[in-house]
Every structure is written in structure tokens, then in C-alpha cells.
Amino acid sequence: MDKHINESLDFLIDNEALLSYELKTLLKSFKEEKIAVGFSFGKLCFWHYEAFVDNVHEDIYKVAAAIELLILSFDIIDDLQDKDSDYSWSKIPELSLNVALAMLVMASKAIEETSFEHKRSAITLLEEHALASINGQQLDLLNNCRDEDSYIQMITQKSGSLTAMGCLIGEILAKGEVSKEVQEYGKYIGVIQQIKNDIQGLKSWGPKNDLLNKRYSLPIIYLLSQKNDVSKSVENYYNDDIVTVLDNNAIEDELTNGGAIRYAITIKNVYKFKALENLERVAINELGKEYLQKLIR
């Protein structure tokens, strides 16, 4: 399926008459860098379309590609804002921003040009969920989500909106309507993946480490709530105390053995069980279900 989505991406780029050769070349090179990660959002769309139709229309691959264009544009903008990426677009931010803007417009345009009966509803879903994700990204950049509830709300908007979007666009193109169950587990997939990233991001002391960058995530929120020597040193560091020297070994030990990582895993598992419960109520085929279960676990 990755191959079909990739071919559709090439088709959309090659056939966009309003883009210059230079923009198309950059767009393709950025897309090539993301191939190794796979087209998970496009696949969410495909499996939820395929589940509810008798015959798969080839245009679904164009819609999946359109969704991947929007996701890649968000990834580029996110990396430019965070200034922590090794991707080539971070080396030429001014030009990359134009590529990201072009992809945003191309996403809805590509869906509009398909033959699906419910394409306008799909575009509405794309726009609504994209705006919700942008709102979540704004909250993330403000770095004010410093308790469990506000942090979960933020990642639900930022990440959950995009995973839900992939699922719901596939469903609405097939049925002309969406279901609460797909909306719920689609959203939870994004929350689960974000928490996994948060945990993974604390395992190395590099430039992307959330704690070193004074960012908040569930393990860090838990750590700061403990009121011990380690948490106090981290709190001082976050408050710009220039004499604070972080003890990396003590912090790693506290994160691992003090309950912070276990706490984040527990929250992730709450959403995992909620997602699986909703998935059981949806008549999706075994291949699609297996793919979703992998993302949920």
C-alpha cells in the first residue's frame, strides 16, 4: 500500500501545473525523506474506506496521498518551529515554508478533484481537524500545559486530531457519515503515539530531550510533582536558576525508578484499552484491524 500512496504522491506533484519546477523538486525531495517512516495516516484513510465498500475505487490512493501531503506540511512547520530536526528542510527554512504552504493547499485540492460522492464532507473533515491540530500545536509551543488534564487535552488536539482525521475521511468517503467509535479510537491512537514519543524522547540526553529543553510531558509533569531533591533541581532548572547543575544520572534514575515512566505508561494504557474497546464495535476487516491494533498497542 505504501507503494500505491507514494505513486499517487508523485502523480499529484507532477501534475500540479501551478507549481514551478523548483518547488516540485523540493517537494519530491522532502517526500523522499519521509518514505522510510511510512504513510501511516494515508493507511488509516485506506483501511477505513476499504472496510465499508464492496469495491475499492483507485481514487482512494489519491485521497490517502492528499492526507500525507497535509501531514508532511505539518511536520515541516513543526520542525521549523522547534529548530531540532536533521531533515533537509530545516537547512533552508524560508524555501521549506513555501513548500509546506503549497502542500496544505494541494491536500484539499487533490480531494476536490476525485470522483467521490462525499468528497466535500471529506474536505470539511480535513479542514476542521487540521485547525484543531494547529490549535494544539500553538498550545504546545506556549509550553503552558503543566498538569495531566491540560497536557492530555493539548496532545489530543495536536496529534489525536490528525489520526482521527485519517480514519474519518476514509469512513465518510465510503458511507457518507462517520461513527462515534471511529472518532474516539482515531483520536486515542494519536494520544498513544504521542505519549510513546514522550517516553522515548527522555531516553537520550541529546538536543531533542524535552527535559533539557524545559518542555513539559507526562513523565516530567509527574517528576516535578514529587517534591524530592531531584525534582527540586529540575524545577530550579526550569525556572532559569543559573547555578543549577543537572545530575543526569540521578534524573534518569528518578524517571525510571521513581515512577515517572511507569505513570506515563499507565496513562497510555488507559487510552489503549479505551481504543481497543471502541475498535471492537466497528466492523473493519482483519487486516485493517491488525494494523490499527499495532498502532494502539
PDB file of C-alpha atoms in Angstrom:
ATOM      1  CA  MET A   1       0.000   0.000   0.000  1.00  0.00           C
ATOM      2  CA  ASP A   2       2.917   2.357   0.691  1.00  0.00           C
ATOM      3  CA  LYS A   3       3.907   1.907  -2.957  1.00  0.00           C
ATOM      4  CA  HIS A   4       0.426   2.947  -4.197  1.00  0.00           C
ATOM      5  CA  ILE A   5       0.359   6.008  -1.921  1.00  0.00           C
ATOM      6  CA  ASN A   6       3.874   7.002  -2.984  1.00  0.00           C
ATOM      7  CA  GLU A   7       2.943   6.716  -6.686  1.00  0.00           C
ATOM      8  CA  SER A   8      -0.142   8.867  -6.055  1.00  0.00           C
ATOM      9  CA  LEU A   9       2.016  11.468  -4.300  1.00  0.00           C
ATOM     10  CA  ASP A  10       4.325  11.588  -7.333  1.00  0.00           C
ATOM     11  CA  PHE A  11       1.277  11.931  -9.606  1.00  0.00           C
ATOM     12  CA  LEU A  12      -0.160  14.820  -7.559  1.00  0.00           C
ATOM     13  CA  ILE A  13       3.179  16.646  -7.519  1.00  0.00           C
ATOM     14  CA  ASP A  14       3.987  16.064 -11.206  1.00  0.00           C
ATOM     15  CA  ASN A  15       0.532  17.161 -12.357  1.00  0.00           C
ATOM     16  CA  GLU A  16       0.240  20.346 -10.297  1.00  0.00           C
ATOM     17  CA  ALA A  17       0.501  22.879 -13.128  1.00  0.00           C
ATOM     18  CA  LEU A  18       0.666  25.918 -10.828  1.00  0.00           C
ATOM     19  CA  LEU A  19       3.910  24.878  -9.135  1.00  0.00           C
ATOM     20  CA  SER A  20       7.346  25.679 -10.565  1.00  0.00           C
ATOM     21  CA  TYR A  21       9.941  23.035 -11.309  1.00  0.00           C
ATOM     22  CA  GLU A  22      11.981  24.205  -8.301  1.00  0.00           C
ATOM     23  CA  LEU A  23       9.058  23.842  -5.889  1.00  0.00           C
ATOM     24  CA  LYS A  24       8.158  20.419  -7.273  1.00  0.00           C
ATOM     25  CA  THR A  25      11.770  19.258  -6.953  1.00  0.00           C
ATOM     26  CA  LEU A  26      11.954  20.355  -3.324  1.00  0.00           C
ATOM     27  CA  LEU A  27       8.557  18.847  -2.560  1.00  0.00           C
ATOM     28  CA  LYS A  28       9.619  15.493  -4.011  1.00  0.00           C
ATOM     29  CA  SER A  29      12.925  15.504  -2.147  1.00  0.00           C
ATOM     30  CA  PHE A  30      11.153  16.206   1.163  1.00  0.00           C
ATOM     31  CA  LYS A  31       8.651  13.446   0.434  1.00  0.00           C
ATOM     32  CA  GLU A  32      11.506  11.007  -0.263  1.00  0.00           C
ATOM     33  CA  GLU A  33      12.983  11.715   3.171  1.00  0.00           C
ATOM     34  CA  LYS A  34       9.722  10.655   4.819  1.00  0.00           C
ATOM     35  CA  ILE A  35       9.266   7.394   2.881  1.00  0.00           C
ATOM     36  CA  ALA A  36      11.284   5.423   5.455  1.00  0.00           C
ATOM     37  CA  VAL A  37       8.729   6.336   8.147  1.00  0.00           C
ATOM     38  CA  GLY A  38       5.834   5.028   6.029  1.00  0.00           C
ATOM     39  CA  PHE A  39       2.483   6.563   5.200  1.00  0.00           C
ATOM     40  CA  SER A  40       0.561   5.676   8.355  1.00  0.00           C
ATOM     41  CA  PHE A  41      -2.036   8.471   8.057  1.00  0.00           C
ATOM     42  CA  GLY A  42      -2.818   7.538   4.451  1.00  0.00           C
ATOM     43  CA  LYS A  43      -3.171   3.918   5.509  1.00  0.00           C
ATOM     44  CA  LEU A  44      -5.667   4.889   8.221  1.00  0.00           C
ATOM     45  CA  CYS A  45      -7.741   6.505   5.478  1.00  0.00           C
ATOM     46  CA  PHE A  46      -7.471   3.485   3.157  1.00  0.00           C
ATOM     47  CA  TRP A  47      -8.422   0.874   5.766  1.00  0.00           C
ATOM     48  CA  HIS A  48     -11.467   2.847   6.892  1.00  0.00           C
ATOM     49  CA  TYR A  49     -12.611   3.294   3.314  1.00  0.00           C
ATOM     50  CA  GLU A  50     -11.955  -0.303   2.330  1.00  0.00           C
ATOM     51  CA  ALA A  51     -13.880  -1.588   5.381  1.00  0.00           C
ATOM     52  CA  PHE A  52     -17.193  -0.115   4.226  1.00  0.00           C
ATOM     53  CA  VAL A  53     -17.229  -0.578   0.432  1.00  0.00           C
ATOM     54  CA  ASP A  54     -17.675  -3.587  -1.847  1.00  0.00           C
ATOM     55  CA  ASN A  55     -15.200  -2.367  -4.474  1.00  0.00           C
ATOM     56  CA  VAL A  56     -12.187  -0.131  -3.837  1.00  0.00           C
ATOM     57  CA  HIS A  57     -12.016   2.911  -6.133  1.00  0.00           C
ATOM     58  CA  GLU A  58      -8.489   3.802  -7.228  1.00  0.00           C
ATOM     59  CA  ASP A  59      -9.056   7.441  -6.236  1.00  0.00           C
ATOM     60  CA  ILE A  60      -8.738   6.428  -2.584  1.00  0.00           C
ATOM     61  CA  TYR A  61      -4.962   6.345  -3.056  1.00  0.00           C
ATOM     62  CA  LYS A  62      -5.075   9.984  -4.189  1.00  0.00           C
ATOM     63  CA  VAL A  63      -7.003  10.888  -1.033  1.00  0.00           C
ATOM     64  CA  ALA A  64      -4.500   8.946   1.100  1.00  0.00           C
ATOM     65  CA  ALA A  65      -1.700  10.848  -0.682  1.00  0.00           C
ATOM     66  CA  ALA A  66      -3.514  14.155  -0.060  1.00  0.00           C
ATOM     67  CA  ILE A  67      -3.644  13.391   3.668  1.00  0.00           C
ATOM     68  CA  GLU A  68       0.087  12.587   3.641  1.00  0.00           C
ATOM     69  CA  LEU A  69       0.757  15.962   1.976  1.00  0.00           C
ATOM     70  CA  LEU A  70      -1.015  17.729   4.822  1.00  0.00           C
ATOM     71  CA  ILE A  71       0.824  15.639   7.440  1.00  0.00           C
ATOM     72  CA  LEU A  72       4.208  16.330   5.834  1.00  0.00           C
ATOM     73  CA  SER A  73       3.449  20.061   5.698  1.00  0.00           C
ATOM     74  CA  PHE A  74       2.661  19.987   9.446  1.00  0.00           C
ATOM     75  CA  ASP A  75       5.852  18.005  10.140  1.00  0.00           C
ATOM     76  CA  ILE A  76       7.939  20.573   8.275  1.00  0.00           C
ATOM     77  CA  ILE A  77       6.313  23.536  10.053  1.00  0.00           C
ATOM     78  CA  ASP A  78       6.676  21.752  13.419  1.00  0.00           C
ATOM     79  CA  ASP A  79      10.386  21.111  12.784  1.00  0.00           C
ATOM     80  CA  LEU A  80      10.973  24.713  11.683  1.00  0.00           C
ATOM     81  CA  GLN A  81       9.311  25.947  14.880  1.00  0.00           C
ATOM     82  CA  ASP A  82      11.204  23.558  17.150  1.00  0.00           C
ATOM     83  CA  LYS A  83      14.551  24.026  15.349  1.00  0.00           C
ATOM     84  CA  ASP A  84      15.598  20.478  16.324  1.00  0.00           C
ATOM     85  CA  SER A  85      15.427  18.479  13.101  1.00  0.00           C
ATOM     86  CA  ASP A  86      18.097  16.886  10.927  1.00  0.00           C
ATOM     87  CA  TYR A  87      15.832  16.822   7.853  1.00  0.00           C
ATOM     88  CA  SER A  88      16.965  18.857   4.842  1.00  0.00           C
ATOM     89  CA  TRP A  89      14.021  21.272   5.118  1.00  0.00           C
ATOM     90  CA  SER A  90      15.452  22.634   8.362  1.00  0.00           C
ATOM     91  CA  LYS A  91      18.552  23.809   6.483  1.00  0.00           C
ATOM     92  CA  ILE A  92      16.539  26.040   4.110  1.00  0.00           C
ATOM     93  CA  PRO A  93      13.629  27.271   6.272  1.00  0.00           C
ATOM     94  CA  GLU A  94      12.450  30.115   4.013  1.00  0.00           C
ATOM     95  CA  LEU A  95      12.116  27.853   0.968  1.00  0.00           C
ATOM     96  CA  SER A  96      10.738  24.976   3.020  1.00  0.00           C
ATOM     97  CA  LEU A  97       7.920  27.138   4.346  1.00  0.00           C
ATOM     98  CA  ASN A  98       6.705  27.754   0.786  1.00  0.00           C
ATOM     99  CA  VAL A  99       6.751  24.007   0.132  1.00  0.00           C
ATOM    100  CA  ALA A 100       4.707  23.396   3.310  1.00  0.00           C
ATOM    101  CA  LEU A 101       2.161  26.064   2.298  1.00  0.00           C
ATOM    102  CA  ALA A 102       1.867  24.539  -1.189  1.00  0.00           C
ATOM    103  CA  MET A 103       1.215  21.086   0.296  1.00  0.00           C
ATOM    104  CA  LEU A 104      -1.512  22.448   2.580  1.00  0.00           C
ATOM    105  CA  VAL A 105      -3.405  23.838  -0.419  1.00  0.00           C
ATOM    106  CA  MET A 106      -2.723  20.766  -2.566  1.00  0.00           C
ATOM    107  CA  ALA A 107      -4.241  18.457   0.062  1.00  0.00           C
ATOM    108  CA  SER A 108      -7.804  19.783  -0.184  1.00  0.00           C
ATOM    109  CA  LYS A 109      -7.434  20.452  -3.927  1.00  0.00           C
ATOM    110  CA  ALA A 110      -6.480  16.807  -4.536  1.00  0.00           C
ATOM    111  CA  ILE A 111      -9.584  15.542  -2.708  1.00  0.00           C
ATOM    112  CA  GLU A 112     -11.779  18.019  -4.608  1.00  0.00           C
ATOM    113  CA  GLU A 113     -10.513  16.585  -7.906  1.00  0.00           C
ATOM    114  CA  THR A 114     -11.566  12.994  -7.087  1.00  0.00           C
ATOM    115  CA  SER A 115     -14.897  11.453  -8.164  1.00  0.00           C
ATOM    116  CA  PHE A 116     -16.163  10.546  -4.677  1.00  0.00           C
ATOM    117  CA  GLU A 117     -19.766  11.459  -3.902  1.00  0.00           C
ATOM    118  CA  HIS A 118     -18.914  12.655  -0.405  1.00  0.00           C
ATOM    119  CA  LYS A 119     -15.674  14.495  -1.183  1.00  0.00           C
ATOM    120  CA  ARG A 120     -16.960  17.846   0.122  1.00  0.00           C
ATOM    121  CA  SER A 121     -17.666  16.247   3.510  1.00  0.00           C
ATOM    122  CA  ALA A 122     -14.153  14.781   3.465  1.00  0.00           C
ATOM    123  CA  ILE A 123     -12.644  18.226   2.799  1.00  0.00           C
ATOM    124  CA  THR A 124     -14.664  19.679   5.695  1.00  0.00           C
ATOM    125  CA  LEU A 125     -13.273  16.972   7.980  1.00  0.00           C
ATOM    126  CA  LEU A 126      -9.756  17.710   6.754  1.00  0.00           C
ATOM    127  CA  GLU A 127     -10.134  21.441   7.434  1.00  0.00           C
ATOM    128  CA  GLU A 128     -11.728  21.026  10.881  1.00  0.00           C
ATOM    129  CA  HIS A 129      -9.168  18.515  12.133  1.00  0.00           C
ATOM    130  CA  ALA A 130      -6.250  20.460  10.654  1.00  0.00           C
ATOM    131  CA  LEU A 131      -7.378  23.595  12.521  1.00  0.00           C
ATOM    132  CA  ALA A 132      -7.766  21.624  15.764  1.00  0.00           C
ATOM    133  CA  SER A 133      -4.234  20.270  15.335  1.00  0.00           C
ATOM    134  CA  ILE A 134      -2.845  23.768  14.693  1.00  0.00           C
ATOM    135  CA  ASN A 135      -4.542  24.928  17.885  1.00  0.00           C
ATOM    136  CA  GLY A 136      -2.895  22.044  19.765  1.00  0.00           C
ATOM    137  CA  GLN A 137       0.489  22.912  18.256  1.00  0.00           C
ATOM    138  CA  GLN A 138       0.056  26.515  19.446  1.00  0.00           C
ATOM    139  CA  LEU A 139      -0.643  25.276  22.980  1.00  0.00           C
ATOM    140  CA  ASP A 140       2.430  23.034  22.776  1.00  0.00           C
ATOM    141  CA  LEU A 141       4.660  25.923  21.713  1.00  0.00           C
ATOM    142  CA  LEU A 142       3.335  28.100  24.547  1.00  0.00           C
ATOM    143  CA  ASN A 143       4.530  25.305  26.905  1.00  0.00           C
ATOM    144  CA  ASN A 144       1.831  26.076  29.473  1.00  0.00           C
ATOM    145  CA  CYS A 145       0.298  22.569  29.788  1.00  0.00           C
ATOM    146  CA  ARG A 146       1.814  21.664  33.130  1.00  0.00           C
ATOM    147  CA  ASP A 147      -0.726  19.224  34.576  1.00  0.00           C
ATOM    148  CA  GLU A 148      -2.113  15.921  33.311  1.00  0.00           C
ATOM    149  CA  ASP A 149      -5.512  17.214  32.155  1.00  0.00           C
ATOM    150  CA  SER A 150      -4.270  20.206  30.166  1.00  0.00           C
ATOM    151  CA  TYR A 151      -1.416  18.171  28.664  1.00  0.00           C
ATOM    152  CA  ILE A 152      -3.773  15.382  27.504  1.00  0.00           C
ATOM    153  CA  GLN A 153      -6.143  17.990  26.039  1.00  0.00           C
ATOM    154  CA  MET A 154      -3.232  19.538  24.141  1.00  0.00           C
ATOM    155  CA  ILE A 155      -1.930  16.290  22.624  1.00  0.00           C
ATOM    156  CA  THR A 156      -5.492  15.204  21.816  1.00  0.00           C
ATOM    157  CA  GLN A 157      -5.799  18.334  19.688  1.00  0.00           C
ATOM    158  CA  LYS A 158      -2.286  18.296  18.259  1.00  0.00           C
ATOM    159  CA  SER A 159      -1.861  14.579  17.498  1.00  0.00           C
ATOM    160  CA  GLY A 160      -5.260  12.980  18.073  1.00  0.00           C
ATOM    161  CA  SER A 161      -6.982  15.310  15.602  1.00  0.00           C
ATOM    162  CA  LEU A 162      -4.719  14.135  12.764  1.00  0.00           C
ATOM    163  CA  THR A 163      -5.059  10.401  13.414  1.00  0.00           C
ATOM    164  CA  ALA A 164      -8.835  10.788  13.789  1.00  0.00           C
ATOM    165  CA  MET A 165      -8.879  12.760  10.520  1.00  0.00           C
ATOM    166  CA  GLY A 166      -7.257   9.895   8.588  1.00  0.00           C
ATOM    167  CA  CYS A 167      -9.775   7.379   9.914  1.00  0.00           C
ATOM    168  CA  LEU A 168     -12.874   9.569   9.464  1.00  0.00           C
ATOM    169  CA  ILE A 169     -12.084  10.707   5.912  1.00  0.00           C
ATOM    170  CA  GLY A 170     -11.884   7.077   4.812  1.00  0.00           C
ATOM    171  CA  GLU A 171     -15.149   6.272   6.559  1.00  0.00           C
ATOM    172  CA  ILE A 172     -17.070   9.268   5.206  1.00  0.00           C
ATOM    173  CA  LEU A 173     -15.954   8.633   1.615  1.00  0.00           C
ATOM    174  CA  ALA A 174     -17.312   5.092   1.921  1.00  0.00           C
ATOM    175  CA  LYS A 175     -20.534   5.744   3.864  1.00  0.00           C
ATOM    176  CA  GLY A 176     -21.314   9.453   3.738  1.00  0.00           C
ATOM    177  CA  GLU A 177     -21.310   9.539   7.539  1.00  0.00           C
ATOM    178  CA  VAL A 178     -18.947   8.969  10.440  1.00  0.00           C
ATOM    179  CA  SER A 179     -19.322   6.952  13.642  1.00  0.00           C
ATOM    180  CA  LYS A 180     -18.536   7.928  17.225  1.00  0.00           C
ATOM    181  CA  GLU A 181     -16.435   4.783  17.723  1.00  0.00           C
ATOM    182  CA  VAL A 182     -14.074   5.589  14.834  1.00  0.00           C
ATOM    183  CA  GLN A 183     -13.829   9.211  16.009  1.00  0.00           C
ATOM    184  CA  GLU A 184     -12.890   8.044  19.517  1.00  0.00           C
ATOM    185  CA  TYR A 185     -10.287   5.405  18.742  1.00  0.00           C
ATOM    186  CA  GLY A 186      -8.896   7.513  15.899  1.00  0.00           C
ATOM    187  CA  LYS A 187      -8.240  10.272  18.433  1.00  0.00           C
ATOM    188  CA  TYR A 188      -6.804   7.872  21.022  1.00  0.00           C
ATOM    189  CA  ILE A 189      -4.269   6.488  18.510  1.00  0.00           C
ATOM    190  CA  GLY A 190      -2.693   9.941  18.306  1.00  0.00           C
ATOM    191  CA  VAL A 191      -2.630  10.319  22.098  1.00  0.00           C
ATOM    192  CA  ILE A 192      -0.984   6.884  22.495  1.00  0.00           C
ATOM    193  CA  GLN A 193       1.655   7.598  19.857  1.00  0.00           C
ATOM    194  CA  GLN A 194       2.474  10.990  21.398  1.00  0.00           C
ATOM    195  CA  ILE A 195       2.929   9.505  24.884  1.00  0.00           C
ATOM    196  CA  LYS A 196       5.193   6.819  23.396  1.00  0.00           C
ATOM    197  CA  ASN A 197       7.269   9.574  21.760  1.00  0.00           C
ATOM    198  CA  ASP A 198       7.440  11.472  25.050  1.00  0.00           C
ATOM    199  CA  ILE A 199       8.812   8.419  26.856  1.00  0.00           C
ATOM    200  CA  GLN A 200      11.277   7.626  24.061  1.00  0.00           C
ATOM    201  CA  GLY A 201      12.443  11.249  23.927  1.00  0.00           C
ATOM    202  CA  LEU A 202      13.699  11.110  27.531  1.00  0.00           C
ATOM    203  CA  LYS A 203      15.919   8.082  26.917  1.00  0.00           C
ATOM    204  CA  SER A 204      18.790  10.066  25.396  1.00  0.00           C
ATOM    205  CA  TRP A 205      20.402  13.311  26.575  1.00  0.00           C
ATOM    206  CA  GLY A 206      20.612  14.941  23.163  1.00  0.00           C
ATOM    207  CA  PRO A 207      19.308  18.211  21.696  1.00  0.00           C
ATOM    208  CA  LYS A 208      15.759  16.800  21.392  1.00  0.00           C
ATOM    209  CA  ASN A 209      15.430  15.842  25.061  1.00  0.00           C
ATOM    210  CA  ASP A 210      12.281  17.515  26.444  1.00  0.00           C
ATOM    211  CA  LEU A 211      13.723  17.974  29.914  1.00  0.00           C
ATOM    212  CA  LEU A 212      16.904  19.670  28.685  1.00  0.00           C
ATOM    213  CA  ASN A 213      14.717  21.927  26.514  1.00  0.00           C
ATOM    214  CA  LYS A 214      12.484  22.776  29.504  1.00  0.00           C
ATOM    215  CA  ARG A 215       9.433  21.267  27.816  1.00  0.00           C
ATOM    216  CA  TYR A 216       6.582  19.540  29.638  1.00  0.00           C
ATOM    217  CA  SER A 217       5.449  15.953  29.050  1.00  0.00           C
ATOM    218  CA  LEU A 218       3.683  13.394  31.235  1.00  0.00           C
ATOM    219  CA  PRO A 219       6.840  11.870  32.793  1.00  0.00           C
ATOM    220  CA  ILE A 220       8.230  15.356  33.512  1.00  0.00           C
ATOM    221  CA  ILE A 221       4.916  16.539  34.994  1.00  0.00           C
ATOM    222  CA  TYR A 222       4.997  13.523  37.316  1.00  0.00           C
ATOM    223  CA  LEU A 223       8.673  14.062  38.212  1.00  0.00           C
ATOM    224  CA  LEU A 224       8.060  17.718  39.124  1.00  0.00           C
ATOM    225  CA  SER A 225       5.151  16.742  41.398  1.00  0.00           C
ATOM    226  CA  GLN A 226       7.341  14.533  43.626  1.00  0.00           C
ATOM    227  CA  LYS A 227       8.952  17.286  45.749  1.00  0.00           C
ATOM    228  CA  ASN A 228      12.267  15.483  46.312  1.00  0.00           C
ATOM    229  CA  ASP A 229      15.860  16.611  45.730  1.00  0.00           C
ATOM    230  CA  VAL A 230      15.841  15.597  42.059  1.00  0.00           C
ATOM    231  CA  SER A 231      12.509  17.236  41.315  1.00  0.00           C
ATOM    232  CA  LYS A 232      13.612  20.423  43.082  1.00  0.00           C
ATOM    233  CA  SER A 233      16.783  20.622  40.962  1.00  0.00           C
ATOM    234  CA  VAL A 234      14.707  20.127  37.791  1.00  0.00           C
ATOM    235  CA  GLU A 235      12.215  22.765  38.951  1.00  0.00           C
ATOM    236  CA  ASN A 236      15.058  25.223  39.564  1.00  0.00           C
ATOM    237  CA  TYR A 237      16.466  24.465  36.112  1.00  0.00           C
ATOM    238  CA  TYR A 238      13.036  25.129  34.538  1.00  0.00           C
ATOM    239  CA  ASN A 239      12.857  28.399  36.481  1.00  0.00           C
ATOM    240  CA  ASP A 240      16.171  29.526  34.949  1.00  0.00           C
ATOM    241  CA  ASP A 241      18.236  29.206  38.087  1.00  0.00           C
ATOM    242  CA  ILE A 242      21.674  29.720  36.544  1.00  0.00           C
ATOM    243  CA  VAL A 243      23.535  27.918  39.347  1.00  0.00           C
ATOM    244  CA  THR A 244      21.561  24.686  38.901  1.00  0.00           C
ATOM    245  CA  VAL A 245      23.622  21.811  37.522  1.00  0.00           C
ATOM    246  CA  LEU A 246      21.530  18.842  36.459  1.00  0.00           C
ATOM    247  CA  ASP A 247      22.699  15.408  37.579  1.00  0.00           C
ATOM    248  CA  ASN A 248      21.805  13.338  34.523  1.00  0.00           C
ATOM    249  CA  ASN A 249      22.299  10.001  36.281  1.00  0.00           C
ATOM    250  CA  ALA A 250      20.106  10.990  39.227  1.00  0.00           C
ATOM    251  CA  ILE A 251      17.388  12.270  36.876  1.00  0.00           C
ATOM    252  CA  GLU A 252      17.494   9.120  34.719  1.00  0.00           C
ATOM    253  CA  ASP A 253      17.236   7.002  37.863  1.00  0.00           C
ATOM    254  CA  GLU A 254      14.306   9.068  39.162  1.00  0.00           C
ATOM    255  CA  LEU A 255      12.479   8.899  35.820  1.00  0.00           C
ATOM    256  CA  THR A 256      12.935   5.130  35.592  1.00  0.00           C
ATOM    257  CA  ASN A 257      12.703   4.019  39.221  1.00  0.00           C
ATOM    258  CA  GLY A 258      10.749   6.890  40.775  1.00  0.00           C
ATOM    259  CA  GLY A 259       7.572   6.126  38.860  1.00  0.00           C
ATOM    260  CA  ALA A 260       7.549   8.847  36.165  1.00  0.00           C
ATOM    261  CA  ILE A 261       7.916   6.477  33.196  1.00  0.00           C
ATOM    262  CA  ARG A 262       5.531   3.944  34.778  1.00  0.00           C
ATOM    263  CA  TYR A 263       2.988   6.720  35.283  1.00  0.00           C
ATOM    264  CA  ALA A 264       3.182   7.720  31.581  1.00  0.00           C
ATOM    265  CA  ILE A 265       2.846   4.070  30.517  1.00  0.00           C
ATOM    266  CA  THR A 266      -0.198   3.693  32.782  1.00  0.00           C
ATOM    267  CA  ILE A 267      -1.885   6.725  31.182  1.00  0.00           C
ATOM    268  CA  LYS A 268      -1.025   5.351  27.725  1.00  0.00           C
ATOM    269  CA  ASN A 269      -2.598   2.009  28.675  1.00  0.00           C
ATOM    270  CA  VAL A 270      -5.813   3.721  29.776  1.00  0.00           C
ATOM    271  CA  TYR A 271      -6.158   5.102  26.240  1.00  0.00           C
ATOM    272  CA  LYS A 272      -5.076   1.784  24.737  1.00  0.00           C
ATOM    273  CA  PHE A 273      -7.956  -0.058  26.446  1.00  0.00           C
ATOM    274  CA  LYS A 274     -10.427   2.690  25.528  1.00  0.00           C
ATOM    275  CA  ALA A 275      -9.293   2.498  21.887  1.00  0.00           C
ATOM    276  CA  LEU A 276      -9.481  -1.315  21.724  1.00  0.00           C
ATOM    277  CA  GLU A 277     -12.944  -1.248  23.280  1.00  0.00           C
ATOM    278  CA  ASN A 278     -14.199   1.135  20.583  1.00  0.00           C
ATOM    279  CA  LEU A 279     -12.415  -0.802  17.825  1.00  0.00           C
ATOM    280  CA  GLU A 280     -14.292  -3.982  18.774  1.00  0.00           C
ATOM    281  CA  ARG A 281     -17.564  -2.235  17.925  1.00  0.00           C
ATOM    282  CA  VAL A 282     -16.501  -1.406  14.339  1.00  0.00           C
ATOM    283  CA  ALA A 283     -16.871  -3.919  11.502  1.00  0.00           C
ATOM    284  CA  ILE A 284     -13.424  -3.480   9.987  1.00  0.00           C
ATOM    285  CA  ASN A 285     -11.703  -6.419   8.280  1.00  0.00           C
ATOM    286  CA  GLU A 286      -8.910  -8.433   9.902  1.00  0.00           C
ATOM    287  CA  LEU A 287      -6.009  -6.829   8.015  1.00  0.00           C
ATOM    288  CA  GLY A 288      -7.257  -3.349   8.870  1.00  0.00           C
ATOM    289  CA  LYS A 289      -7.930  -4.347  12.463  1.00  0.00           C
ATOM    290  CA  GLU A 290      -4.427  -5.799  12.850  1.00  0.00           C
ATOM    291  CA  TYR A 291      -2.903  -2.565  11.522  1.00  0.00           C
ATOM    292  CA  LEU A 292      -4.935  -0.475  13.998  1.00  0.00           C
ATOM    293  CA  GLN A 293      -4.149  -2.789  16.898  1.00  0.00           C
ATOM    294  CA  LYS A 294      -0.409  -2.347  16.242  1.00  0.00           C
ATOM    295  CA  LEU A 295      -0.787   1.432  16.431  1.00  0.00           C
ATOM    296  CA  ILE A 296      -2.899   1.184  19.571  1.00  0.00           C
ATOM    297  CA  ARG A 297      -0.532  -1.156  21.429  1.00  0.00           C
TER     298      ARG A 297
END
